[in-house]
GROMACS .gro file of C-alpha atoms in nm:
model
  212
    1GLN     CA    1   4.922   2.021  -0.604
    2GLU     CA    2   4.609   1.957  -0.802
    3ALA     CA    3   4.825   1.773  -1.044
    4PHE     CA    4   4.938   1.572  -0.768
    5GLN     CA    5   4.624   1.463  -0.573
    6LEU     CA    6   4.462   1.368  -0.873
    7ASP     CA    7   4.728   1.136  -0.970
    8GLN     CA    8   4.691   0.983  -0.641
    9VAL     CA    9   4.305   0.960  -0.714
   10GLN     CA   10   4.312   0.832  -1.083
   11LYS     CA   11   4.594   0.579  -0.901
   12LEU     CA   12   4.345   0.455  -0.586
   13ASP     CA   13   4.131   0.406  -0.890
   14MET     CA   14   4.293   0.209  -1.118
   15LEU     CA   15   4.371  -0.061  -0.836
   16ARG     CA   16   4.028  -0.063  -0.691
   17LYS     CA   17   3.954  -0.141  -1.051
   18SER     CA   18   4.174  -0.422  -1.054
   19ILE     CA   19   4.040  -0.570  -0.762
   20ASP     CA   20   3.708  -0.600  -0.930
   21ASN     CA   21   3.848  -0.720  -1.199
   22ARG     CA   22   4.013  -0.979  -1.047
   23VAL     CA   23   3.659  -1.085  -0.850
   24ASN     CA   24   3.527  -1.147  -1.156
   25LEU     CA   25   3.797  -1.309  -1.316
   26MET     CA   26   3.729  -1.599  -1.008
   27CYS     CA   27   3.389  -1.602  -1.058
   28ALA     CA   28   3.396  -1.666  -1.442
   29GLU     CA   29   3.667  -1.954  -1.353
   30VAL     CA   30   3.378  -2.121  -1.087
   31PHE     CA   31   3.155  -2.047  -1.321
   32THR     CA   32   3.349  -2.191  -1.689
   33THR     CA   33   3.508  -2.460  -1.490
   34GLY     CA   34   3.438  -2.555  -1.154
   35LYS     CA   35   3.805  -2.427  -1.041
   36LEU     CA   36   3.967  -2.144  -0.929
   37ILE     CA   37   4.337  -2.027  -0.935
   38VAL     CA   38   4.530  -1.857  -0.717
   39MET     CA   39   4.870  -1.670  -0.751
   40SER     CA   40   5.048  -1.338  -0.839
   41ASP     CA   41   5.403  -1.173  -0.861
   42ASP     CA   42   5.434  -1.301  -0.469
   43GLN     CA   43   5.156  -1.624  -0.415
   44PRO     CA   44   5.265  -1.964  -0.550
   45LYS     CA   45   4.986  -2.110  -0.810
   46PHE     CA   46   4.711  -2.261  -0.586
   47GLU     CA   47   4.406  -2.472  -0.740
   48VAL     CA   48   4.084  -2.436  -0.560
   49ASP     CA   49   3.878  -2.759  -0.661
   50PHE     CA   50   3.510  -2.719  -0.596
   51GLY     CA   51   3.432  -3.056  -0.775
   52ARG     CA   52   3.225  -3.015  -1.031
   53ASP     CA   53   3.080  -3.306  -1.196
   54ALA     CA   54   3.243  -3.383  -1.510
   55SER     CA   55   2.792  -3.447  -1.638
   56ALA     CA   56   2.787  -3.035  -1.578
   57ASN     CA   57   2.953  -2.993  -1.927
   58PHE     CA   58   2.713  -3.043  -2.251
   59ALA     CA   59   2.802  -2.922  -2.597
   60PRO     CA   60   2.514  -2.942  -2.850
   61ALA     CA   61   2.566  -3.127  -3.166
   62LEU     CA   62   2.524  -2.856  -3.388
   63THR     CA   63   2.589  -2.477  -3.250
   64TRP     CA   64   2.265  -2.232  -3.259
   65ASP     CA   65   2.394  -2.076  -3.559
   66LEU     CA   66   2.377  -2.411  -3.815
   67PRO     CA   67   2.088  -2.583  -3.996
   68ASN     CA   68   1.878  -2.827  -3.815
   69SER     CA   69   2.029  -2.724  -3.454
   70THR     CA   70   1.765  -2.741  -3.160
   71PRO     CA   71   1.870  -2.489  -2.906
   72VAL     CA   72   1.507  -2.529  -2.745
   73GLN     CA   73   1.602  -2.898  -2.661
   74ASP     CA   74   1.932  -2.806  -2.578
   75ILE     CA   75   1.821  -2.521  -2.362
   76GLU     CA   76   1.564  -2.796  -2.229
   77THR     CA   77   1.892  -3.073  -2.167
   78MET     CA   78   2.119  -2.811  -1.998
   79MET     CA   79   1.806  -2.755  -1.769
   80GLN     CA   80   1.779  -3.112  -1.692
   81ILE     CA   81   2.108  -3.218  -1.666
   82MET     CA   82   2.150  -2.911  -1.370
   83PHE     CA   83   1.841  -3.054  -1.175
   84GLU     CA   84   1.999  -3.441  -1.182
   85LEU     CA   85   2.289  -3.257  -1.039
   86THR     CA   86   2.178  -2.973  -0.789
   87GLY     CA   87   1.771  -3.052  -0.740
   88SER     CA   88   1.697  -2.739  -0.922
   89TYR     CA   89   1.646  -2.643  -1.262
   90GLY     CA   90   1.866  -2.324  -1.255
   91ALA     CA   91   1.656  -1.962  -1.297
   92ASN     CA   92   1.957  -1.867  -1.580
   93LEU     CA   93   2.102  -1.835  -1.924
   94VAL     CA   94   2.417  -1.631  -1.988
   95MET     CA   95   2.606  -1.628  -2.286
   96ARG     CA   96   2.787  -1.443  -2.485
   97THR     CA   97   2.633  -1.175  -2.732
   98SER     CA   98   2.716  -1.360  -3.031
   99VAL     CA   99   2.525  -1.668  -2.879
  100TRP     CA  100   2.211  -1.479  -2.846
  101LYS     CA  101   2.256  -1.325  -3.174
  102ALA     CA  102   2.255  -1.686  -3.338
  103LEU     CA  103   1.962  -1.813  -3.081
  104VAL     CA  104   1.721  -1.513  -3.133
  105LYS     CA  105   1.715  -1.532  -3.527
  106HIS     CA  106   1.698  -1.949  -3.487
  107ASN     CA  107   1.273  -2.018  -3.572
  108ASP     CA  108   1.322  -2.294  -3.315
  109PHE     CA  109   1.356  -2.038  -3.025
  110ASN     CA  110   1.104  -1.766  -3.201
  111ASP     CA  111   0.834  -2.064  -3.200
  112VAL     CA  112   0.849  -2.087  -2.925
  113PHE     CA  113   0.889  -1.820  -2.668
  114ILE     CA  114   0.826  -1.518  -2.929
  115LYS     CA  115   0.543  -1.568  -3.201
  116PRO     CA  116   0.333  -1.712  -2.937
  117TYR     CA  117   0.335  -1.386  -2.834
  118GLY     CA  118   0.273  -1.178  -3.128
  119GLY     CA  119   0.644  -1.118  -3.173
  120ILE     CA  120   0.644  -0.934  -2.825
  121ARG     CA  121   0.962  -1.001  -2.587
  122ASN     CA  122   0.818  -0.984  -2.223
  123VAL     CA  123   1.138  -0.771  -2.116
  124LEU     CA  124   1.301  -0.456  -2.287
  125GLU     CA  125   1.717  -0.541  -2.398
  126ASN     CA  126   2.000  -0.330  -2.264
  127THR     CA  127   1.889  -0.380  -1.877
  128THR     CA  128   2.236  -0.341  -1.718
  129PHE     CA  129   2.333  -0.518  -1.396
  130ASN     CA  130   2.673  -0.440  -1.334
  131THR     CA  131   2.902  -0.152  -1.339
  132SER     CA  132   3.159  -0.006  -1.533
  133VAL     CA  133   3.263  -0.139  -1.882
  134ASN     CA  134   3.209  -0.481  -1.797
  135GLN     CA  135   2.825  -0.473  -1.802
  136ALA     CA  136   2.547  -0.816  -1.815
  137ASN     CA  137   2.245  -0.707  -2.047
  138LEU     CA  138   1.905  -0.895  -1.941
  139LYS     CA  139   1.782  -0.999  -2.295
  140ILE     CA  140   1.451  -1.192  -2.216
  141LYS     CA  141   1.243  -1.351  -1.952
  142LEU     CA  142   1.059  -1.669  -2.083
  143ASP     CA  143   0.734  -1.776  -1.999
  144ASN     CA  144   0.920  -2.030  -1.814
  145GLY     CA  145   1.081  -1.815  -1.539
  146LEU     CA  146   1.439  -1.830  -1.756
  147THR     CA  147   1.555  -1.545  -1.801
  148ILE     CA  148   1.880  -1.495  -2.060
  149TRP     CA  149   2.149  -1.269  -2.003
  150THR     CA  150   2.422  -1.156  -2.236
  151PHE     CA  151   2.785  -1.101  -2.089
  152ASP     CA  152   3.093  -0.982  -2.232
  153GLY     CA  153   3.324  -0.867  -1.967
  154TYR     CA  154   3.647  -0.847  -2.027
  155TYR     CA  155   4.007  -0.768  -1.821
  156THR     CA  156   4.346  -0.641  -1.938
  157ASP     CA  157   4.647  -0.920  -1.859
  158GLY     CA  158   5.009  -0.795  -1.770
  159ALA     CA  159   5.126  -0.771  -2.144
  160GLY     CA  160   4.798  -0.523  -2.231
  161ASN     CA  161   4.587  -0.739  -2.435
  162LYS     CA  162   4.200  -0.774  -2.409
  163GLN     CA  163   4.094  -1.124  -2.242
  164PHE     CA  164   3.735  -1.197  -2.212
  165TYR     CA  165   3.570  -1.323  -1.906
  166LEU     CA  166   3.374  -1.614  -2.070
  167PRO     CA  167   3.503  -1.750  -2.398
  168ASP     CA  168   3.353  -1.711  -2.711
  169GLY     CA  169   3.021  -1.899  -2.793
  170TYR     CA  170   2.980  -1.986  -2.443
  171CYS     CA  171   2.624  -2.037  -2.249
  172GLY     CA  172   2.609  -2.139  -1.906
  173VAL     CA  173   2.319  -2.262  -1.634
  174VAL     CA  174   2.304  -2.028  -1.321
  175ASP     CA  175   2.159  -2.086  -1.019
  176ASN     CA  176   1.948  -1.821  -0.809
  177GLY     CA  177   2.127  -1.962  -0.501
  178SER     CA  178   2.312  -1.731  -0.278
  179GLY     CA  179   2.721  -1.717  -0.250
  180VAL     CA  180   2.974  -1.643   0.009
  181ARG     CA  181   3.277  -1.412  -0.064
  182ALA     CA  182   3.578  -1.459   0.146
  183TYR     CA  183   3.856  -1.225   0.158
  184GLY     CA  184   4.193  -1.249   0.307
  185ALA     CA  185   4.321  -1.106   0.617
  186ILE     CA  186   4.483  -0.788   0.527
  187GLN     CA  187   4.876  -0.816   0.695
  188ASP     CA  188   4.886  -0.494   0.806
  189LEU     CA  189   4.839  -0.365   1.129
  190GLU     CA  190   4.701  -0.048   1.042
  191ALA     CA  191   4.458  -0.294   0.935
  192ASN     CA  192   4.419  -0.453   1.238
  193LEU     CA  193   4.435  -0.803   1.056
  194GLY     CA  194   4.100  -0.732   0.902
  195ALA     CA  195   3.942  -0.894   0.567
  196PHE     CA  196   3.869  -0.616   0.324
  197LYS     CA  197   3.786  -0.589   0.016
  198TYR     CA  198   3.997  -0.294   0.004
  199PHE     CA  199   4.252  -0.139   0.246
  200PRO     CA  200   4.365   0.224   0.063
  201LYS     CA  201   4.700   0.317   0.185
  202THR     CA  202   4.941   0.532   0.135
  203TRP     CA  203   5.314   0.616   0.343
  204LEU     CA  204   5.558   0.861   0.280
  205ASN     CA  205   5.920   0.840   0.249
  206ARG     CA  206   6.136   1.088   0.307
  207ASP     CA  207   6.459   1.089   0.113
  208PRO     CA  208   6.453   1.084  -0.144
  209SER     CA  209   6.105   1.199  -0.141
  210ALA     CA  210   5.865   0.986  -0.252
  211LEU     CA  211   5.450   0.934  -0.139
  212TYR     CA  212   5.385   0.529  -0.195
   0.00000   0.00000   0.00000
């Protein structure tokens, strides 16, 4: 009986984490592409396009791990693009850890944001922001108010392969604007057709005996 109950808890926890991973994936898709793909085994593929302006996509001439790259100028360009499109300069830079490692070693970045303060960063690294294995880390808060986060969260796809939410080498500007998370109605009378993040449910089959 104890093993049976433990199995129930583990399966429910796996399903809950699957939902959380899906929400993270949806956020990452909107963040990186401006679109959202909705589909499942019994849901036909449907694309939600939020109409992101194509000019919001920016790639520097040289990546920040190369000589003669200009990360400070590139960040300013990204902020200016966001202001022209939204009226806000944004508040956060979100990037993969590999990008941060290249940025923090760059003389251009150090000369502007670290050396003037005696080499002391004004926040501690590795401040966790999320839960479970998909944690975002706060790296530094710049004197212009911009905060830099790294995010290397991942999920496992249907084939058992590790897939990162953000592509390798990615860096993007995020505003502090609040958003709305919408859930569809649960097509179940026991849920009163309500819209919930989770609706745990079990039901018994008597012969053959099984719990679903």
